Amino acid sequence: MEKVIIHSRKGRETTKKRVSEPEPDYEEEVLKRHKNAQAVTILGEEDASVKLLEDLVFGAEDDLVEKLVEDRVDGGATLLDDGDSSESDVENEARLKVQPTRTAVWEDEDDDLEEEVDMTHRFRRDLTKSDAEAKMSKQKLQQRMKEQFQKAMGGMPSWAETKVKKKKKKKDDSDEDEDGDDLMRKTGNFVGSSDSLPKGIIRMKKCLHANNDRPSEDRLTTVQFHPSAQVVMTAGLDQSISLFQVDGKTNPKIQSIHLEKFPVHKAQFSVDGEQVVATSFRNKLFYIYDMMEGKVIPVHTVRGLREQRVKEFEVSPDGESLLLTGTSGYLHVLTMKTKEVVKSMKINGNIAGVAFSHDGSKVFTNSEEGEVYIWDMRSSKCLNRFTDDGCVSGTSIAASKNGQYLACGSAAGVVNVYSQEECMRQNNPKPLKAIMNLVTSATSLRFNPTSEILAIASRADDEAARLVHIPSFTVFSNFPMFQRKTIYRAHRLDFSPNSGFFSLANNKGHAPLFRLLHYKDF
C-alpha cells in the first residue's frame, strides 16, 4: 500500500491510503465472450418471415441484380463494382446478362397475322394514294393512319412521344437556352438579312382602309406610299388629294387639299417626297403641290408642249424630269426646274404604258398594238423594239427595281414577264412566264421594291387582283380570299418602300390596306 500526500489550503499535509486493484479473472472473461458469440450467432439466423419481409421491401435476388445492371448502364456505382467482393468476374458477368423479358399487356397475337384490309371501303378510301392500293396490310394501314394523324396535328403531339424523344427534346431546349445565354453575353449587330419570300401562301393581315379617316366620295384613281415617311396618298374623282399616316390601326388623316373643278386622274410623289404632281382628264393643266411650303402651284402652259391634254406621266428615278404621255405615240421629257419640254420621242401607234428602268437610263414603252420599245434617255434613241409574245393589244407595262424583269400586260388579261437583258439583246425575246390568272384586261402592274412580288389587276371586274411570286411566277393562293368583297375594281396598286404594306385604289372610294407579315419594316 502506497502513501499519497495531499496539500491542504492551510499548508498542512494530509496522508491518504491508495487501494490496489484486484487481479482480473481471465477464465471468467473467456467464458463470457463465448456466451456472447453464441447469442450473436442465434440472432444472425434468418427466419422465414424475416426473409419474406426482405423480399417484399428490397426485392428478390434476381430483381436486385437487374437493378444493379441498370445502375451500371446509367454509369452509377454499384455493389458489383466493389473490389472486395468474393465473387469472381465470370460469375458477375453471367449474373448481369440475366434480364427478364416482359410483354406488353396490349399485345395481341392476331396482330402478327398477315391479313389484308379492304381499302375500297368509304371510311378507308381517303387513306389510299392510288387506285392500285385496293388491299393493304394491317401494319401498312397503321403506319398510313399515323402519318395522316401527324399531318393533321402538324407533327407528333407531346403526349405521343416516347421517353427517349422527350429526353432528347429537353436536351435540345437546354442547348438553345445555353445558346441564348451566350448571345446575351455578346454585343454587336445580330440582325441578318431577311430570308427570301416563300411561294404558295403569303402571310398577310387585312388592316383598316388606308383612307378610312376620309373615304372618297367618288372613285379613287391613285394610291401611293411616300418614298421615305410612313405616309400614304390617295386621290380621285372627288377633286381632292389626301395624306394619311399609316399605322395599320387607325390611319389618321394628316392633310387634305381640294382642287376646284379638277378631278384627279393621277397623282404622284416626287423622288424626294416634297412635292406631289397631279393631272386631270380634260386639259393640259396640271398641279404641283409643294408640301414643304403648303402651296398649290398650277402649271397652265408648258413651253414646247403641243398637246391638248396631259393625263399619264411618270417621274424619273433621279427626280429631275417628268415623262409625259402625249397623243399619236409621242413621249415628252419635261424638266422639273424650268417646266419646259427638252426632248420628245415617238412610237408607232398609241402609247399604252410607260416605265423607267431602275437607274433611269432607259424607258420601256408598250403600245396599244402590242409592240415594246426601249429608249435611251440621254440620246433619245430607240435601243430595241420587239412584239410582245401573243399580244394583240397592249395595256400596261412595269419594270422591276432590281433591273432584272419586265412585265407587259394585254387586253386579253395575259401578263408576259421577260428578262430585261434578253429584251435588250434579242429582236424576238421569249417570255420567262405567261401569267394567265386574269380573264379581263390587265390594266395595272406593279413590282414590289424587293422584286419578289408582281401585283397585277384589272379594273374591268371585281376582285380581279393577284399577287405573283417571283421568281417562281406562281400566284399566291390566299389572295384575294375573303368572305366578302374587299377589293372591288382596282385602278392603281402600290407597295410601301420596304414592302411592309400593300394597297389598292378601287371604284368604291376606298384604299384597302394589307400588312405583308414577311417584311418587317414599312
Short mmCIF file of C-alpha atoms in Angstrom, two decimals, residues 21-513:
data_model
loop_
_atom_site.label_atom_id
_atom_site.label_comp_id
_atom_site.label_asym_id
_atom_site.label_seq_id
_atom_site.Cartn_x
_atom_site.Cartn_y
_atom_site.Cartn_z
CA GLU A 21 -6.87 -3.05 -8.00
CA PRO A 22 -7.56 -6.83 -7.82
CA GLU A 23 -6.10 -9.12 -10.48
CA PRO A 24 -8.55 -9.97 -13.44
CA ASP A 25 -10.06 -13.44 -13.78
CA TYR A 26 -9.11 -14.49 -17.37
CA GLU A 27 -11.08 -17.71 -17.39
CA GLU A 28 -14.32 -15.94 -16.48
CA GLU A 29 -13.71 -13.34 -19.25
CA VAL A 30 -13.23 -16.07 -21.90
CA LEU A 31 -16.42 -17.79 -20.82
CA LYS A 32 -18.40 -14.56 -21.03
CA ARG A 33 -17.11 -13.83 -24.57
CA HIS A 34 -18.04 -17.35 -25.71
CA LYS A 35 -21.62 -16.88 -24.48
CA ASN A 36 -21.91 -13.51 -26.32
CA ALA A 37 -20.70 -15.08 -29.58
CA GLN A 38 -23.34 -17.79 -29.35
CA ALA A 39 -26.05 -15.15 -28.78
CA VAL A 40 -24.93 -13.18 -31.84
CA THR A 41 -24.98 -16.34 -33.98
CA ILE A 42 -28.53 -17.13 -32.90
CA LEU A 43 -29.64 -13.55 -33.65
CA GLY A 44 -27.99 -13.72 -37.09
CA GLU A 45 -30.07 -16.68 -38.21
CA GLU A 46 -32.90 -15.55 -40.51
CA ASP A 47 -36.34 -16.73 -40.02
CA ALA A 48 -38.86 -17.33 -42.86
CA SER A 49 -40.92 -14.26 -42.01
CA VAL A 50 -37.84 -12.01 -41.99
CA LYS A 51 -36.78 -13.41 -45.38
CA LEU A 52 -40.24 -12.76 -46.81
CA LEU A 53 -40.23 -9.20 -45.50
CA GLU A 54 -36.85 -8.51 -47.06
CA ASP A 55 -38.03 -9.83 -50.42
CA LEU A 56 -41.11 -7.59 -50.30
CA VAL A 57 -39.14 -4.49 -49.33
CA PHE A 58 -35.88 -4.92 -51.21
CA GLY A 59 -36.88 -7.44 -53.89
CA ALA A 60 -35.60 -10.88 -54.65
CA GLU A 61 -32.04 -11.63 -55.64
CA ASP A 62 -32.82 -11.51 -59.39
CA ASP A 63 -34.52 -8.16 -59.02
CA LEU A 64 -31.51 -6.85 -57.12
CA VAL A 65 -29.20 -7.99 -59.94
CA GLU A 66 -31.44 -6.30 -62.52
CA LYS A 67 -31.35 -3.08 -60.51
CA LEU A 68 -27.56 -3.29 -60.30
CA VAL A 69 -27.38 -3.78 -64.08
CA GLU A 70 -29.48 -0.65 -64.70
CA ASP A 71 -27.28 1.36 -62.34
CA ARG A 72 -24.19 0.18 -64.18
CA VAL A 73 -25.69 1.13 -67.58
CA ASP A 74 -26.51 4.58 -66.23
CA GLY A 75 -22.91 4.99 -65.14
CA GLY A 76 -23.54 4.87 -61.41
CA ALA A 77 -21.60 2.91 -58.83
CA THR A 78 -22.97 -0.49 -57.84
CA LEU A 79 -22.22 -3.14 -55.28
CA LEU A 80 -20.77 -5.32 -58.02
CA ASP A 81 -18.03 -2.77 -58.55
CA ASP A 82 -16.64 -3.35 -55.06
CA GLY A 83 -13.10 -4.68 -55.29
CA ASP A 84 -13.53 -6.71 -52.08
CA SER A 85 -16.35 -8.83 -53.48
CA SER A 86 -15.77 -12.51 -53.07
CA GLU A 87 -17.45 -13.46 -56.35
CA SER A 88 -15.38 -13.80 -59.47
CA ASP A 89 -15.72 -11.60 -62.58
CA VAL A 90 -17.09 -14.53 -64.58
CA GLU A 91 -19.96 -15.02 -62.13
CA ASN A 92 -20.69 -11.27 -62.15
CA GLU A 93 -20.90 -11.16 -65.96
CA ALA A 94 -23.17 -14.21 -66.04
CA ARG A 95 -25.45 -12.62 -63.49
CA LEU A 96 -25.51 -9.29 -65.38
CA LYS A 97 -26.74 -10.99 -68.53
CA VAL A 98 -29.86 -12.22 -66.79
CA GLN A 99 -32.65 -9.88 -67.92
CA PRO A 100 -36.28 -10.91 -67.58
CA THR A 101 -38.37 -10.43 -70.70
CA ARG A 102 -41.65 -8.57 -70.40
CA THR A 103 -44.53 -8.49 -72.86
CA ALA A 104 -46.84 -5.52 -73.19
CA VAL A 105 -50.34 -6.07 -71.86
CA TRP A 106 -51.88 -4.71 -75.07
CA GLU A 107 -50.15 -7.15 -77.42
CA ASP A 108 -52.45 -9.36 -79.40
CA GLU A 109 -51.29 -12.49 -81.18
CA ASP A 110 -53.74 -11.82 -84.01
CA ASP A 111 -51.86 -8.66 -84.90
CA ASP A 112 -48.94 -10.71 -86.20
CA LEU A 113 -51.12 -12.46 -88.74
CA GLU A 114 -50.70 -11.17 -92.28
CA GLU A 115 -54.21 -10.01 -93.07
CA GLU A 116 -55.15 -7.77 -95.99
CA VAL A 117 -57.57 -4.91 -95.36
CA ASP A 118 -60.07 -3.80 -97.98
CA MET A 119 -59.25 -0.17 -98.78
CA THR A 120 -62.24 0.38 -101.08
CA HIS A 121 -64.48 0.95 -98.07
CA ARG A 122 -65.71 4.54 -97.87
CA PHE A 123 -64.17 5.01 -94.42
CA ARG A 124 -60.70 3.98 -95.63
CA ARG A 125 -60.78 5.36 -99.15
CA ASP A 126 -59.08 8.63 -98.16
CA LEU A 127 -56.04 6.76 -96.85
CA THR A 128 -55.06 5.42 -100.27
CA LYS A 129 -52.64 7.25 -102.55
CA SER A 130 -53.60 5.49 -105.76
CA ASP A 131 -56.16 3.08 -107.15
CA ALA A 132 -53.57 0.30 -107.01
CA GLU A 133 -53.84 0.19 -103.21
CA ALA A 134 -57.12 -1.75 -103.12
CA LYS A 135 -55.64 -4.03 -100.44
CA MET A 136 -53.28 -3.08 -97.67
CA SER A 137 -51.67 -4.92 -94.76
CA LYS A 138 -52.56 -4.01 -91.20
CA GLN A 139 -49.07 -2.77 -90.45
CA LYS A 140 -49.04 -0.50 -93.52
CA LEU A 141 -52.53 0.76 -92.72
CA GLN A 142 -51.47 1.57 -89.18
CA GLN A 143 -48.47 3.50 -90.47
CA ARG A 144 -50.61 5.35 -93.00
CA MET A 145 -53.11 6.36 -90.29
CA LYS A 146 -50.26 7.54 -88.09
CA GLU A 147 -48.88 9.70 -90.90
CA GLN A 148 -52.30 11.19 -91.57
CA PHE A 149 -52.78 11.98 -87.89
CA GLN A 150 -49.38 13.69 -87.62
CA LYS A 151 -50.12 15.69 -90.76
CA ALA A 152 -53.44 16.86 -89.34
CA MET A 153 -51.88 17.72 -85.98
CA GLY A 154 -48.87 19.47 -87.51
CA GLY A 155 -46.47 16.87 -86.14
CA MET A 156 -46.41 14.34 -83.32
CA PRO A 157 -48.09 15.68 -80.15
CA SER A 158 -46.08 15.71 -76.94
CA TRP A 159 -48.23 13.08 -75.23
CA ALA A 160 -47.48 10.60 -78.03
CA GLU A 161 -43.71 10.98 -77.90
CA THR A 162 -41.57 8.24 -76.36
CA LYS A 163 -39.39 8.90 -73.34
CA VAL A 164 -36.25 8.87 -75.47
CA LYS A 165 -37.62 11.60 -77.75
CA LYS A 166 -38.78 13.66 -74.79
CA LYS A 167 -35.34 13.46 -73.18
CA LYS A 168 -33.73 14.46 -76.47
CA LYS A 169 -36.17 17.35 -76.84
CA LYS A 170 -35.41 18.58 -73.32
CA LYS A 171 -31.70 18.35 -74.07
CA ASP A 172 -32.17 20.40 -77.26
CA ASP A 173 -34.17 23.01 -75.33
CA SER A 174 -31.42 23.28 -72.75
CA ASP A 175 -28.85 23.70 -75.54
CA GLU A 176 -30.98 26.51 -77.02
CA ASP A 177 -31.13 28.20 -73.61
CA GLU A 178 -27.36 27.98 -73.35
CA ASP A 179 -27.03 29.49 -76.83
CA GLY A 180 -29.39 32.28 -75.77
CA ASP A 181 -27.25 32.93 -72.69
CA ASP A 182 -24.17 33.11 -74.89
CA LEU A 183 -25.98 35.55 -77.17
CA MET A 184 -26.82 37.85 -74.26
CA ARG A 185 -23.17 37.92 -73.19
CA LYS A 186 -22.08 39.39 -76.53
CA THR A 187 -22.54 42.79 -78.14
CA GLY A 188 -22.84 43.75 -81.77
CA ASN A 189 -25.27 43.61 -84.66
CA PHE A 190 -27.09 40.26 -84.74
CA VAL A 191 -29.78 41.31 -87.25
CA GLY A 192 -29.34 39.46 -90.52
CA SER A 193 -30.97 39.95 -93.89
CA SER A 194 -34.48 38.70 -94.42
CA ASP A 195 -34.99 35.29 -95.97
CA SER A 196 -36.42 35.07 -99.45
CA LEU A 197 -40.19 35.17 -99.77
CA PRO A 198 -41.68 31.64 -99.90
CA LYS A 199 -44.18 30.78 -102.60
CA GLY A 200 -47.65 29.27 -102.27
CA ILE A 201 -49.21 31.23 -99.41
CA ILE A 202 -48.27 34.76 -98.44
CA ARG A 203 -48.65 35.73 -94.79
CA MET A 204 -50.73 38.88 -94.65
CA LYS A 205 -53.18 40.73 -92.45
CA LYS A 206 -56.04 42.91 -93.62
CA CYS A 207 -55.91 46.33 -91.96
CA LEU A 208 -58.27 49.27 -91.80
CA HIS A 209 -58.62 51.09 -95.13
CA ALA A 210 -55.74 53.46 -95.71
CA ASN A 211 -58.20 56.36 -96.21
CA ASN A 212 -60.67 55.23 -93.55
CA ASP A 213 -60.44 58.63 -91.82
CA ARG A 214 -61.65 60.32 -95.01
CA PRO A 215 -63.14 58.00 -97.63
CA SER A 216 -63.50 59.38 -101.14
CA GLU A 217 -66.98 60.31 -102.31
CA ASP A 218 -66.17 59.02 -105.79
CA ARG A 219 -63.85 56.57 -107.50
CA LEU A 220 -60.23 56.55 -106.37
CA THR A 221 -57.68 56.80 -109.16
CA THR A 222 -54.44 56.94 -107.17
CA VAL A 223 -52.85 55.37 -104.12
CA GLN A 224 -49.14 55.77 -103.43
CA PHE A 225 -46.86 55.43 -100.42
CA HIS A 226 -44.43 58.20 -99.54
CA PRO A 227 -40.84 57.31 -100.52
CA SER A 228 -39.41 57.99 -97.05
CA ALA A 229 -42.16 58.79 -94.50
CA GLN A 230 -44.82 56.42 -93.16
CA VAL A 231 -47.48 58.22 -95.20
CA VAL A 232 -49.87 57.19 -97.96
CA MET A 233 -51.57 59.44 -100.52
CA THR A 234 -54.97 58.93 -102.17
CA ALA A 235 -56.63 60.94 -104.93
CA GLY A 236 -59.69 60.52 -107.11
CA LEU A 237 -62.63 61.97 -108.92
CA ASP A 238 -63.83 63.87 -105.83
CA GLN A 239 -61.27 66.59 -106.75
CA SER A 240 -59.14 66.07 -103.65
CA ILE A 241 -55.72 64.79 -102.62
CA SER A 242 -55.41 63.35 -99.10
CA LEU A 243 -52.45 62.27 -96.98
CA PHE A 244 -52.73 59.68 -94.19
CA GLN A 245 -50.34 58.33 -91.60
CA VAL A 246 -50.01 54.56 -91.95
CA ASP A 247 -50.08 52.60 -88.69
CA GLY A 248 -52.42 49.77 -89.73
CA LYS A 249 -54.85 50.53 -86.88
CA THR A 250 -56.46 53.98 -87.25
CA ASN A 251 -54.52 55.52 -90.20
CA PRO A 252 -55.30 59.13 -89.17
CA LYS A 253 -55.60 61.83 -91.80
CA ILE A 254 -52.74 64.31 -91.98
CA GLN A 255 -53.97 66.71 -94.62
CA SER A 256 -56.43 67.02 -97.47
CA ILE A 257 -56.48 69.59 -100.29
CA HIS A 258 -59.30 70.34 -102.69
CA LEU A 259 -58.68 71.20 -106.34
CA GLU A 260 -61.61 73.14 -107.78
CA LYS A 261 -63.11 71.53 -110.91
CA PHE A 262 -60.13 69.20 -111.16
CA PRO A 263 -60.99 65.50 -110.91
CA VAL A 264 -57.62 63.85 -110.37
CA HIS A 265 -56.64 61.25 -112.95
CA LYS A 266 -53.20 60.58 -111.48
CA ALA A 267 -51.09 61.93 -108.61
CA GLN A 268 -47.51 61.00 -107.79
CA PHE A 269 -44.85 61.98 -105.26
CA SER A 270 -41.58 63.48 -106.38
CA VAL A 271 -38.46 61.42 -105.67
CA ASP A 272 -37.58 63.44 -102.56
CA GLY A 273 -41.21 63.28 -101.39
CA GLU A 274 -41.54 67.05 -101.01
CA GLN A 275 -43.92 67.60 -103.93
CA VAL A 276 -46.98 65.99 -105.49
CA VAL A 277 -47.74 66.19 -109.21
CA ALA A 278 -51.42 65.79 -110.23
CA THR A 279 -53.05 65.60 -113.65
CA SER A 280 -56.68 65.54 -114.78
CA PHE A 281 -58.72 64.29 -117.75
CA ARG A 282 -59.88 67.24 -119.83
CA ASN A 283 -56.98 69.67 -120.36
CA LYS A 284 -53.22 70.06 -120.20
CA LEU A 285 -53.37 71.91 -116.89
CA PHE A 286 -51.65 70.10 -114.03
CA TYR A 287 -50.88 71.00 -110.43
CA ILE A 288 -47.75 70.75 -108.30
CA TYR A 289 -48.41 70.67 -104.57
CA ASP A 290 -45.40 71.80 -102.51
CA MET A 291 -45.84 70.11 -99.13
CA MET A 292 -42.95 71.92 -97.50
CA GLU A 293 -44.40 75.36 -98.19
CA GLY A 294 -48.02 74.28 -98.27
CA LYS A 295 -48.61 75.82 -101.72
CA VAL A 296 -50.57 74.52 -104.70
CA ILE A 297 -48.87 75.64 -107.91
CA PRO A 298 -50.93 75.42 -111.12
CA VAL A 299 -49.00 74.84 -114.36
CA HIS A 300 -51.21 76.21 -117.13
CA THR A 301 -48.86 76.03 -120.07
CA VAL A 302 -45.67 74.14 -120.80
CA ARG A 303 -43.23 75.60 -123.27
CA GLY A 304 -42.73 73.28 -126.22
CA LEU A 305 -45.73 71.08 -125.41
CA ARG A 306 -48.29 70.84 -128.20
CA GLU A 307 -50.83 68.59 -126.61
CA GLN A 308 -54.48 69.23 -125.89
CA ARG A 309 -54.41 67.34 -122.62
CA VAL A 310 -51.97 65.74 -120.17
CA LYS A 311 -53.14 62.60 -118.37
CA GLU A 312 -50.43 59.98 -117.96
CA PHE A 313 -46.92 60.75 -116.72
CA GLU A 314 -44.00 59.19 -114.85
CA VAL A 315 -41.42 60.77 -112.55
CA SER A 316 -37.85 59.85 -113.44
CA PRO A 317 -35.82 58.00 -110.77
CA ASP A 318 -33.40 60.93 -110.48
CA GLY A 319 -36.30 63.32 -109.90
CA GLU A 320 -35.12 65.82 -112.49
CA SER A 321 -37.75 65.26 -115.16
CA LEU A 322 -41.29 64.16 -115.96
CA LEU A 323 -42.13 61.86 -118.85
CA LEU A 324 -45.46 62.98 -120.29
CA THR A 325 -47.52 60.65 -122.46
CA GLY A 326 -48.96 62.50 -125.44
CA THR A 327 -51.23 61.56 -128.29
CA SER A 328 -50.25 59.80 -131.53
CA GLY A 329 -47.38 57.91 -129.83
CA TYR A 330 -45.43 60.90 -128.50
CA LEU A 331 -43.36 60.95 -125.33
CA HIS A 332 -42.26 64.34 -123.95
CA VAL A 333 -39.46 64.88 -121.43
CA LEU A 334 -40.28 67.82 -119.14
CA THR A 335 -37.70 69.28 -116.74
CA MET A 336 -38.91 69.87 -113.19
CA LYS A 337 -36.87 73.08 -112.77
CA THR A 338 -37.94 75.10 -115.79
CA LYS A 339 -41.22 73.26 -116.55
CA GLU A 340 -40.43 73.03 -120.27
CA VAL A 341 -40.11 70.21 -122.80
CA VAL A 342 -36.49 69.47 -123.69
CA LYS A 343 -36.92 66.42 -125.95
CA SER A 344 -39.60 64.18 -127.47
CA MET A 345 -39.76 60.59 -128.72
CA LYS A 346 -42.34 58.85 -130.89
CA ILE A 347 -43.55 55.29 -131.42
CA ASN A 348 -45.90 53.78 -133.96
CA GLY A 349 -49.49 53.81 -132.73
CA ASN A 350 -50.74 54.95 -129.33
CA ILE A 351 -48.92 54.51 -126.03
CA ALA A 352 -50.48 52.07 -123.55
CA GLY A 353 -47.89 52.23 -120.76
CA VAL A 354 -44.50 53.67 -119.82
CA ALA A 355 -41.91 52.50 -117.27
CA PHE A 356 -38.41 53.69 -116.31
CA SER A 357 -35.54 51.31 -115.72
CA HIS A 358 -34.25 51.15 -112.13
CA ASP A 359 -31.44 53.65 -112.84
CA GLY A 360 -33.49 55.91 -115.13
CA SER A 361 -31.17 55.42 -118.10
CA LYS A 362 -33.79 53.63 -120.22
CA VAL A 363 -37.52 53.91 -120.85
CA PHE A 364 -39.79 50.97 -121.75
CA THR A 365 -42.89 51.78 -123.76
CA ASN A 366 -45.80 49.48 -124.56
CA SER A 367 -48.05 50.37 -127.48
CA GLU A 368 -51.71 49.54 -127.98
CA GLU A 369 -50.62 47.46 -130.97
CA GLY A 370 -48.60 45.12 -128.73
CA GLU A 371 -45.11 46.42 -129.55
CA VAL A 372 -42.50 47.22 -126.90
CA TYR A 373 -39.92 49.99 -127.41
CA ILE A 374 -36.74 50.53 -125.40
CA TRP A 375 -35.38 54.09 -125.40
CA ASP A 376 -32.12 55.62 -124.23
CA MET A 377 -32.90 58.71 -122.12
CA ARG A 378 -29.70 60.58 -122.94
CA SER A 379 -29.64 60.20 -126.70
CA SER A 380 -33.43 59.69 -127.20
CA LYS A 381 -32.59 56.76 -129.49
CA CYS A 382 -34.55 53.53 -129.75
CA LEU A 383 -32.27 50.75 -128.49
CA ASN A 384 -34.54 47.84 -129.37
CA ARG A 385 -38.06 47.02 -130.43
CA PHE A 386 -39.97 43.74 -130.24
CA THR A 387 -43.50 42.40 -130.29
CA ASP A 388 -44.99 41.19 -127.05
CA ASP A 389 -45.44 37.45 -127.41
CA GLY A 390 -49.04 36.59 -128.33
CA CYS A 391 -50.26 40.12 -127.60
CA VAL A 392 -52.85 41.78 -129.85
CA SER A 393 -53.45 44.91 -127.78
CA GLY A 394 -51.09 46.14 -125.06
CA THR A 395 -52.48 47.78 -121.91
CA SER A 396 -49.71 48.20 -119.31
CA ILE A 397 -46.03 47.74 -118.54
CA ALA A 398 -43.81 47.59 -115.42
CA ALA A 399 -40.09 47.16 -114.72
CA SER A 400 -38.60 45.61 -111.58
CA LYS A 401 -36.34 47.72 -109.38
CA ASN A 402 -33.55 45.17 -109.43
CA GLY A 403 -33.24 45.64 -113.20
CA GLN A 404 -34.00 42.00 -113.96
CA TYR A 405 -37.64 41.70 -115.06
CA LEU A 406 -40.05 43.44 -117.43
CA ALA A 407 -43.81 42.73 -117.30
CA CYS A 408 -46.19 43.52 -120.15
CA GLY A 409 -49.99 43.37 -119.81
CA SER A 410 -52.51 42.82 -122.58
CA ALA A 411 -56.22 43.31 -123.18
CA ALA A 412 -56.70 39.53 -123.00
CA GLY A 413 -55.56 39.50 -119.37
CA VAL A 414 -52.23 37.77 -120.12
CA VAL A 415 -49.14 39.20 -118.43
CA ASN A 416 -45.81 38.23 -120.00
CA VAL A 417 -42.71 38.50 -117.82
CA TYR A 418 -39.40 38.97 -119.68
CA SER A 419 -35.76 39.23 -118.78
CA GLN A 420 -34.63 42.81 -119.33
CA GLU A 421 -31.25 41.56 -120.54
CA GLU A 422 -32.87 39.36 -123.19
CA CYS A 423 -35.11 42.23 -124.27
CA MET A 424 -32.05 44.36 -124.92
CA ARG A 425 -30.24 41.72 -126.98
CA GLN A 426 -32.91 39.89 -128.97
CA ASN A 427 -35.41 41.08 -131.54
CA ASN A 428 -37.90 38.39 -130.58
CA PRO A 429 -37.37 37.50 -126.91
CA LYS A 430 -39.41 34.75 -125.31
CA PRO A 431 -41.15 35.45 -122.00
CA LEU A 432 -39.94 33.72 -118.89
CA LYS A 433 -43.56 33.13 -117.93
CA ALA A 434 -47.00 33.96 -119.30
CA ILE A 435 -49.29 34.66 -116.32
CA MET A 436 -52.90 33.88 -117.23
CA ASN A 437 -54.74 34.39 -113.97
CA LEU A 438 -56.78 37.37 -115.18
CA VAL A 439 -59.68 36.98 -117.59
CA THR A 440 -60.11 40.71 -118.27
CA SER A 441 -57.70 43.41 -119.40
CA ALA A 442 -54.55 43.69 -117.27
CA THR A 443 -54.64 47.42 -116.60
CA SER A 444 -52.31 47.71 -113.58
CA LEU A 445 -48.90 46.13 -112.93
CA ARG A 446 -46.53 46.79 -110.06
CA PHE A 447 -43.34 45.15 -108.75
CA ASN A 448 -42.58 45.42 -105.05
CA PRO A 449 -39.27 47.09 -104.03
CA THR A 450 -37.51 43.75 -103.46
CA SER A 451 -38.71 42.39 -106.84
CA GLU A 452 -40.18 39.31 -105.13
CA ILE A 453 -43.85 40.13 -105.85
CA LEU A 454 -45.62 41.26 -109.00
CA ALA A 455 -49.08 42.72 -108.38
CA ILE A 456 -51.47 42.53 -111.33
CA ALA A 457 -55.03 43.83 -111.52
CA SER A 458 -57.88 44.64 -113.88
CA ARG A 459 -60.34 47.49 -113.40
CA ALA A 460 -62.87 45.72 -115.61
CA ASP A 461 -64.05 43.23 -112.95
CA ASP A 462 -64.48 42.93 -109.18
CA GLU A 463 -61.79 41.16 -107.17
CA ALA A 464 -59.61 40.91 -110.29
CA ALA A 465 -56.28 41.31 -108.50
CA ARG A 466 -53.49 38.81 -107.96
CA LEU A 467 -50.07 38.68 -106.31
CA VAL A 468 -47.44 36.72 -108.25
CA HIS A 469 -44.39 35.23 -106.55
CA ILE A 470 -41.07 35.96 -108.22
CA PRO A 471 -39.05 34.08 -109.50
CA SER A 472 -41.33 31.00 -109.41
CA PHE A 473 -44.03 33.03 -111.26
CA THR A 474 -46.80 31.33 -109.29
CA VAL A 475 -49.82 33.12 -107.86
CA PHE A 476 -50.32 33.24 -104.09
CA SER A 477 -53.40 31.12 -103.47
CA ASN A 478 -54.71 33.10 -100.48
CA PHE A 479 -55.11 36.48 -102.20
CA PRO A 480 -57.77 37.62 -102.66
CA MET A 481 -59.66 35.18 -100.44
CA PHE A 482 -62.14 36.79 -98.10
CA GLN A 483 -65.71 36.13 -97.05
CA ARG A 484 -66.98 39.21 -98.83
CA LYS A 485 -65.73 41.59 -101.49
CA THR A 486 -63.00 43.92 -100.31
CA ILE A 487 -61.03 44.89 -103.42
CA TYR A 488 -63.77 45.56 -105.98
CA ARG A 489 -62.31 47.16 -109.14
CA ALA A 490 -58.71 48.14 -108.63
CA HIS A 491 -57.43 51.19 -110.54
CA ARG A 492 -53.97 51.57 -109.03
CA LEU A 493 -51.56 49.42 -106.98
CA ASP A 494 -48.60 50.25 -104.76
CA PHE A 495 -46.21 48.81 -102.18
CA SER A 496 -44.62 50.66 -99.28
CA PRO A 497 -40.86 51.42 -99.55
CA ASN A 498 -39.86 48.22 -97.69
CA SER A 499 -42.84 46.11 -98.85
CA GLY A 500 -44.41 46.03 -95.39
CA PHE A 501 -47.76 47.27 -96.74
CA PHE A 502 -49.74 46.83 -99.95
CA SER A 503 -52.70 48.94 -101.05
CA LEU A 504 -55.12 49.41 -103.95
CA ALA A 505 -57.34 52.25 -105.14
CA ASN A 506 -60.84 50.97 -106.03
CA ASN A 507 -64.04 52.28 -107.56
CA LYS A 508 -65.79 52.48 -104.18
CA GLY A 509 -63.61 55.34 -102.95
CA HIS A 510 -61.61 53.11 -100.59
CA ALA A 511 -57.98 52.09 -100.43
CA PRO A 512 -57.85 48.56 -98.94
CA LEU A 513 -54.66 48.13 -96.92
#
